[in-house]
Coordinates of C-alpha atoms in Angstrom, one line a residue:
Chain V
X2 CA 95.9 116.9 136.0
X3 CA 97.5 120.1 134.5
X4 CA 100.0 120.1 137.4
X5 CA 101.7 117.1 135.6
X6 CA 102.4 119.4 132.7
X7 CA 104.8 121.6 134.6
X8 CA 107.6 122.4 132.1
X9 CA 110.4 121.5 134.4
X10 CA 109.2 117.9 135.0
X11 CA 108.3 117.5 131.4
X12 CA 111.7 118.8 130.3
X13 CA 113.4 116.1 132.3
X14 CA 111.5 113.5 130.3
X15 CA 111.8 115.1 126.9
X16 CA 115.5 115.6 127.2
X17 CA 116.3 112.0 128.3
X18 CA 113.6 109.9 126.6
X19 CA 114.6 110.3 122.9
X20 CA 117.6 108.0 123.2
X21 CA 115.5 105.2 124.6
X22 CA 112.8 105.8 122.1
X23 CA 115.3 105.8 119.2
X24 CA 116.7 102.4 120.3
X25 CA 113.3 100.9 120.6
X26 CA 112.4 102.4 117.2
X27 CA 115.4 100.8 115.5
X28 CA 114.6 97.4 117.0
X29 CA 110.9 97.5 116.1
X30 CA 111.6 98.9 112.6
X31 CA 114.2 96.2 111.9
X32 CA 111.8 93.4 112.9
X33 CA 109.0 95.1 111.0
X34 CA 111.0 95.5 107.8
X35 CA 112.2 91.9 108.0
X36 CA 108.7 90.7 108.4
X37 CA 107.3 93.1 105.7
X38 CA 110.0 92.6 103.1
X39 CA 111.2 89.1 103.5
X40 CA 109.2 86.8 105.9
X41 CA 105.6 87.7 104.9
X42 CA 104.1 86.0 101.9
X43 CA 103.3 87.6 98.7
X44 CA 99.6 88.3 97.8
X45 CA 97.7 85.9 95.7
X46 CA 96.5 88.7 93.4
X47 CA 99.0 91.6 93.4
X48 CA 102.1 89.5 94.4
X49 CA 104.9 91.6 95.8
X50 CA 103.2 95.0 95.4
X51 CA 101.4 94.1 98.6
X52 CA 104.6 95.0 100.5
X53 CA 103.9 98.7 99.8
X54 CA 100.8 98.4 102.0
X55 CA 103.1 97.8 105.0
X56 CA 104.3 101.4 104.7
X57 CA 101.1 102.9 103.2
X58 CA 98.5 101.8 105.7
X59 CA 100.5 102.6 108.9
X60 CA 101.5 106.0 107.6
X61 CA 97.9 106.8 106.9
X62 CA 96.7 105.6 110.3
X63 CA 99.4 107.6 112.1
X64 CA 98.6 110.8 110.1
X65 CA 94.9 110.5 110.9
X66 CA 95.6 109.7 114.5
X67 CA 97.9 112.7 114.9
X68 CA 95.5 115.1 113.4
X69 CA 92.7 113.9 115.7
X70 CA 95.1 114.3 118.7
X71 CA 96.0 117.8 117.6
X72 CA 92.4 118.8 117.3
X73 CA 91.5 117.4 120.7
X74 CA 94.4 119.1 122.3
X75 CA 93.8 122.4 120.5
X76 CA 90.1 122.5 121.4
X77 CA 90.7 121.6 125.1
X78 CA 93.6 124.0 125.1
X79 CA 91.3 126.7 123.8
X80 CA 88.5 125.9 126.2
X81 CA 90.6 125.6 129.3
X82 CA 93.2 128.2 128.2
X83 CA 96.1 125.8 128.7
X84 CA 99.0 126.9 126.5
X85 CA 101.0 123.7 126.9
X86 CA 98.4 121.8 124.9
X87 CA 99.2 124.1 122.0
X88 CA 102.9 123.5 122.3
X89 CA 102.2 119.7 122.3
X90 CA 100.0 120.1 119.2
X91 CA 102.6 122.2 117.4
X92 CA 105.3 119.5 118.1
X93 CA 103.1 116.7 116.9
X94 CA 102.1 118.2 113.6
X95 CA 105.3 117.8 111.5
X96 CA 105.4 114.0 111.8
X97 CA 101.7 113.9 111.0
X98 CA 102.3 115.9 107.8
X99 CA 105.3 113.7 106.8
X100 CA 103.2 110.5 107.3
X101 CA 100.3 112.0 105.3
X102 CA 102.7 112.7 102.4
X103 CA 104.2 109.2 102.8
X104 CA 100.7 107.7 102.5
X105 CA 99.9 109.7 99.4
X106 CA 103.2 108.9 97.7
X107 CA 103.2 105.2 98.5
X108 CA 99.6 105.0 97.5
X109 CA 100.5 106.5 94.1
X110 CA 103.4 104.0 93.7
X111 CA 101.0 101.2 94.5
X112 CA 98.3 102.5 92.3
X113 CA 100.3 102.4 89.1
X114 CA 101.0 98.6 88.9
X115 CA 97.6 97.6 90.4
X116 CA 95.0 100.1 89.3
X117 CA 96.9 101.3 86.2
X118 CA 97.0 104.9 87.3
X119 CA 99.2 107.1 89.5
X120 CA 96.4 109.3 90.6
X121 CA 92.6 109.2 90.7
X122 CA 90.3 111.9 92.0
X123 CA 88.2 109.5 94.1
X124 CA 86.8 110.4 97.5
X125 CA 89.4 108.6 99.6
X126 CA 92.5 110.0 97.8
X127 CA 91.1 113.5 97.5
X128 CA 90.1 113.7 101.1
X129 CA 93.6 112.5 102.1
X130 CA 95.1 115.3 99.9
X131 CA 92.9 117.7 101.8
X132 CA 94.3 116.4 105.1
X133 CA 97.8 117.2 103.8
X134 CA 96.7 120.7 103.0
X135 CA 95.2 121.2 106.5
X136 CA 98.5 120.0 108.0
X137 CA 100.3 122.5 105.9
X138 CA 97.9 125.3 106.8
X139 CA 98.3 124.4 110.5
X140 CA 102.1 124.5 110.3
X141 CA 102.1 127.7 108.2
X142 CA 99.8 129.4 110.8
X143 CA 102.4 128.7 113.5
X144 CA 105.1 130.4 111.3
X145 CA 103.1 133.4 110.2
X146 CA 101.4 134.5 113.5
X147 CA 103.8 135.7 116.2
X148 CA 101.1 136.9 118.5
X149 CA 100.3 133.9 120.8
X150 CA 96.7 134.8 121.4
X151 CA 96.1 135.0 117.7
X152 CA 98.0 131.8 116.8
X153 CA 95.9 129.9 119.4
X154 CA 92.6 131.0 117.9
X155 CA 93.7 130.4 114.3
X156 CA 95.2 127.0 114.8
X157 CA 92.2 125.9 116.8
X158 CA 89.9 127.0 114.0
X159 CA 92.1 125.2 111.4
X160 CA 91.9 122.0 113.4
X161 CA 88.1 122.2 113.7
X162 CA 87.8 122.6 109.9
X163 CA 90.2 119.8 109.4
X164 CA 88.7 117.3 111.8
X165 CA 85.4 117.2 109.8
X166 CA 87.5 115.7 107.0
X167 CA 88.7 112.8 109.2
X168 CA 85.5 110.8 109.3
X169 CA 85.1 111.6 105.6
X170 CA 88.5 109.9 104.9
X171 CA 87.6 107.0 107.1
X172 CA 84.2 106.3 105.6
X173 CA 84.6 107.6 102.1
X174 CA 85.1 104.1 100.9
X175 CA 81.8 102.9 102.5
X176 CA 79.7 105.9 101.6
X177 CA 80.5 106.3 97.9
X178 CA 81.8 104.3 95.0
X179 CA 85.6 104.8 95.1
X180 CA 88.5 103.3 93.3
X181 CA 90.2 102.8 96.6
X182 CA 89.3 99.5 98.3
X183 CA 87.3 99.4 101.6
X184 CA 89.0 98.8 104.9
X185 CA 90.5 95.3 105.4
X186 CA 90.9 95.6 109.1
X187 CA 87.6 95.9 111.0
X188 CA 87.1 96.0 114.7
X189 CA 83.3 95.3 114.5
X190 CA 83.4 92.6 111.8
X191 CA 85.8 90.1 110.4
X192 CA 89.1 91.4 108.9
X193 CA 89.8 90.4 105.4
X194 CA 93.5 90.3 105.7
X195 CA 95.4 87.1 106.4
X196 CA 97.1 86.9 109.8
X197 CA 100.6 86.4 108.2
X198 CA 100.1 89.8 106.6
X199 CA 98.6 91.4 109.7
X200 CA 101.7 90.9 111.7
X201 CA 104.1 93.1 109.6
X202 CA 101.3 95.7 109.4
X203 CA 101.1 95.9 113.2
X204 CA 104.9 96.0 113.6
X205 CA 105.3 98.7 111.0
X206 CA 102.5 100.7 112.7
X207 CA 104.3 100.4 116.0
X208 CA 107.6 101.5 114.4
X209 CA 106.0 104.6 112.8
X210 CA 104.2 105.4 116.1
X211 CA 107.6 105.3 117.8
X212 CA 109.1 107.5 115.1
X213 CA 106.3 110.1 115.6
X214 CA 106.9 109.9 119.4
X215 CA 110.6 110.5 118.8
X216 CA 110.1 113.5 116.6
X217 CA 107.5 114.8 118.9
X218 CA 109.8 114.6 122.0
X219 CA 112.6 116.3 120.2
X220 CA 110.3 119.1 118.9
X221 CA 108.7 119.5 122.3
X222 CA 112.1 119.7 123.9
X223 CA 113.1 122.5 121.7
X224 CA 109.8 124.3 122.4
X225 CA 110.5 124.0 126.1
X226 CA 114.0 125.3 125.8
X227 CA 112.6 128.3 123.9
X228 CA 110.1 128.8 126.6
X229 CA 112.8 128.7 129.3
X230 CA 114.8 131.3 127.5
X231 CA 111.8 133.6 127.0
X232 CA 110.3 133.1 130.4
X233 CA 106.9 131.6 131.0
X234 CA 105.0 134.9 130.9
X235 CA 106.0 135.4 127.3
X236 CA 104.6 132.2 126.0
Chain R
X13 CA 82.8 123.4 138.5
X14 CA 84.2 125.4 135.6
X15 CA 83.9 129.1 135.2
X16 CA 81.3 130.8 133.0
X17 CA 83.9 131.7 130.4
X18 CA 85.0 128.1 130.0
X19 CA 81.4 127.0 129.4
X20 CA 80.9 129.8 126.9
X21 CA 84.0 128.8 125.0
X22 CA 82.9 125.2 125.0
X23 CA 79.5 126.2 123.6
X24 CA 81.1 128.4 121.1
X25 CA 83.4 125.6 119.8
X26 CA 80.5 123.2 119.7
X27 CA 78.4 125.6 117.7
X28 CA 81.2 126.2 115.2
X29 CA 81.7 122.5 114.9
X30 CA 78.0 121.8 114.3
X31 CA 77.6 124.5 111.8
X32 CA 80.7 123.4 109.8
X33 CA 79.6 119.7 109.9
X34 CA 76.2 120.6 108.7
X35 CA 77.5 122.8 105.8
X36 CA 80.0 120.1 104.8
X37 CA 77.3 117.5 104.9
X38 CA 75.0 119.6 102.7
X39 CA 77.8 120.4 100.2
X40 CA 78.7 116.7 99.9
X41 CA 75.1 115.7 99.6
X42 CA 74.5 118.2 96.8
X43 CA 77.7 117.3 95.0
X44 CA 77.2 113.5 95.5
X45 CA 77.1 113.0 91.7
X46 CA 80.7 114.3 91.5
X47 CA 82.0 112.6 94.7
X48 CA 81.1 109.2 93.3
X49 CA 84.0 107.9 91.3
X50 CA 82.1 105.6 89.1
X51 CA 78.5 104.6 88.3
X52 CA 77.2 101.0 88.3
X53 CA 75.6 99.4 85.3
X54 CA 72.3 99.7 87.0
X55 CA 72.8 103.4 87.4
X56 CA 73.4 103.7 83.7
X57 CA 70.2 101.7 82.9
X58 CA 68.0 104.0 84.9
X59 CA 69.3 107.4 83.8
X60 CA 66.5 109.2 82.0
X61 CA 68.6 110.4 79.1
X62 CA 72.0 109.7 77.8
X63 CA 74.4 112.6 77.5
X64 CA 77.7 112.6 75.7
X65 CA 79.8 113.4 78.8
X66 CA 82.7 111.3 79.8
X67 CA 81.7 108.9 82.6
X68 CA 83.2 106.0 84.5
X69 CA 81.4 102.7 85.0
X70 CA 82.5 100.2 87.6
X71 CA 81.6 96.7 88.6
X72 CA 82.8 93.2 88.1
X73 CA 84.2 91.7 84.9
X74 CA 81.7 89.0 84.1
X75 CA 83.1 85.5 84.0
X76 CA 84.0 84.2 80.5
X77 CA 83.2 87.5 78.9
X78 CA 86.6 88.8 78.0
X79 CA 87.2 88.6 74.2
X80 CA 90.6 89.7 73.0
X81 CA 90.9 90.3 69.3
X82 CA 93.7 92.0 67.3
X83 CA 93.5 95.5 68.7
X84 CA 90.6 95.5 71.0
X85 CA 89.4 94.0 74.3
X86 CA 85.7 93.5 74.8
X87 CA 84.2 92.4 78.0
X88 CA 81.1 92.8 80.1
X89 CA 80.8 94.8 83.4
X90 CA 78.2 93.5 85.7
X91 CA 76.8 94.4 89.1
X92 CA 74.9 91.1 89.2
X93 CA 71.7 93.0 88.3
X94 CA 72.5 94.7 85.1
X95 CA 75.3 94.4 82.6
X96 CA 77.0 96.6 80.1
X97 CA 79.2 95.7 77.1
X98 CA 82.6 97.5 77.0
X99 CA 84.7 98.0 74.0
X100 CA 88.3 99.0 74.6
X101 CA 91.5 99.2 72.7
X102 CA 94.8 99.6 74.5
X103 CA 96.7 98.0 77.3
X104 CA 94.9 96.7 80.3
X105 CA 96.4 96.8 83.9
X106 CA 98.0 93.7 85.3
X107 CA 95.2 93.1 87.8
X108 CA 92.5 93.2 85.1
X109 CA 90.9 89.7 85.0
X110 CA 87.5 87.9 85.0
X111 CA 85.5 88.0 88.2
X112 CA 87.5 91.0 89.5
X113 CA 86.6 94.6 90.0
X114 CA 87.1 97.1 87.1
X115 CA 86.5 100.7 86.4
X116 CA 86.1 101.8 82.8
X117 CA 86.3 105.5 81.7
X118 CA 84.8 106.6 78.4
X119 CA 81.6 107.3 76.6
X120 CA 78.2 105.6 76.4
X121 CA 77.3 104.7 72.9
X122 CA 73.9 103.5 74.0
X123 CA 72.4 101.8 77.1
X124 CA 74.2 98.6 76.3
X125 CA 77.5 99.6 74.8
X126 CA 80.3 101.6 76.4
X127 CA 83.3 102.8 74.5
X128 CA 86.2 102.9 77.0
X129 CA 89.2 105.1 76.7
X130 CA 90.9 103.9 79.9
X131 CA 90.6 100.8 82.0
X132 CA 91.5 100.7 85.7
X133 CA 91.6 97.6 87.8
X134 CA 89.9 97.8 91.1
X135 CA 91.5 95.9 93.9
X136 CA 89.3 94.4 96.6
X137 CA 89.9 94.4 100.4
X138 CA 91.0 90.8 100.5
X139 CA 94.7 90.1 101.2
X140 CA 96.0 86.6 101.5
X141 CA 98.9 84.4 100.4
X142 CA 98.5 82.2 97.3
X143 CA 98.4 79.0 99.3
X144 CA 95.4 80.3 101.3
X145 CA 93.6 81.2 98.1
X146 CA 94.2 77.7 96.8
X147 CA 92.9 76.2 100.0
X148 CA 89.8 78.4 99.8
X149 CA 89.2 77.3 96.2
X150 CA 89.3 73.7 97.1
X151 CA 86.6 74.1 99.7

């Protein structure tokens, strides 16, 4: 399996794929925005504020998903001593942080007209803020530690600390009383969002996922170029 | 299949993870009082003694309970078991309405009266267009 991760083969993909990904991203984003801003109906209760959700929810999903991937990659990279997993994690992190911040900011903008406050220290919002802090810690660790052995251990530890927060974010709305509403989209039970609003949500999620993929490919490409210049031994 | 070192590292990570999960669980359990954003009217009824700390009470605004006078809004928060009267003066959020979720922040005067200094509307997890809501009502 690890043979597939040979830098030269990967480099061929990472240097060519971005232009296809960006084209697909623009197409999906345009359709998604058209659905989210114009074609989808307003909500019966919150009217047009509901459109903020089409950015807020996908951004939150992606940032949670990316952090989980980073953790999985870091842990398996640490156990199997595979250094490429760490480079993949490092390249994934920036878009995760950006989407985490996007989720917090759009949530705040939505909160003012609906709840009547910009910010509340409830479990969901606070745990999401903690996720942003863990993303920052993770990225700062990569900047501070130049010694590769050290950076591998420290970033793995940060992700293990951070991953405990992920189920807390997900289930905070079920475990405790929170101002934040519970999940509308459920796999096990019936979703409480109308299908006409589900479509833009899925399209925007796909667009954001493509954006993350694009940033990841570009970052990873840079990492591979650095690696080529330094030589594999110096990783 | 894997070397001894791989197994050791795996067990080490697993151990760190378990210890951290347990400690986070214990911390959250002991701080549950503070993690909870608001209390329900039933929680208020059952507390042994009232203190003068600022608290939040959340629940549904009881149907036909909102009374708006010159400079105050009075309503009843219910969790369908217990109720509490809320006295508030100030602007209410747009989504504040009867039969919908609400969180009031303020001080308890006694077990039945709550002086609110801030009102937050709680949105539920239902999203649908107005036509669908109308159709649901007619059923």
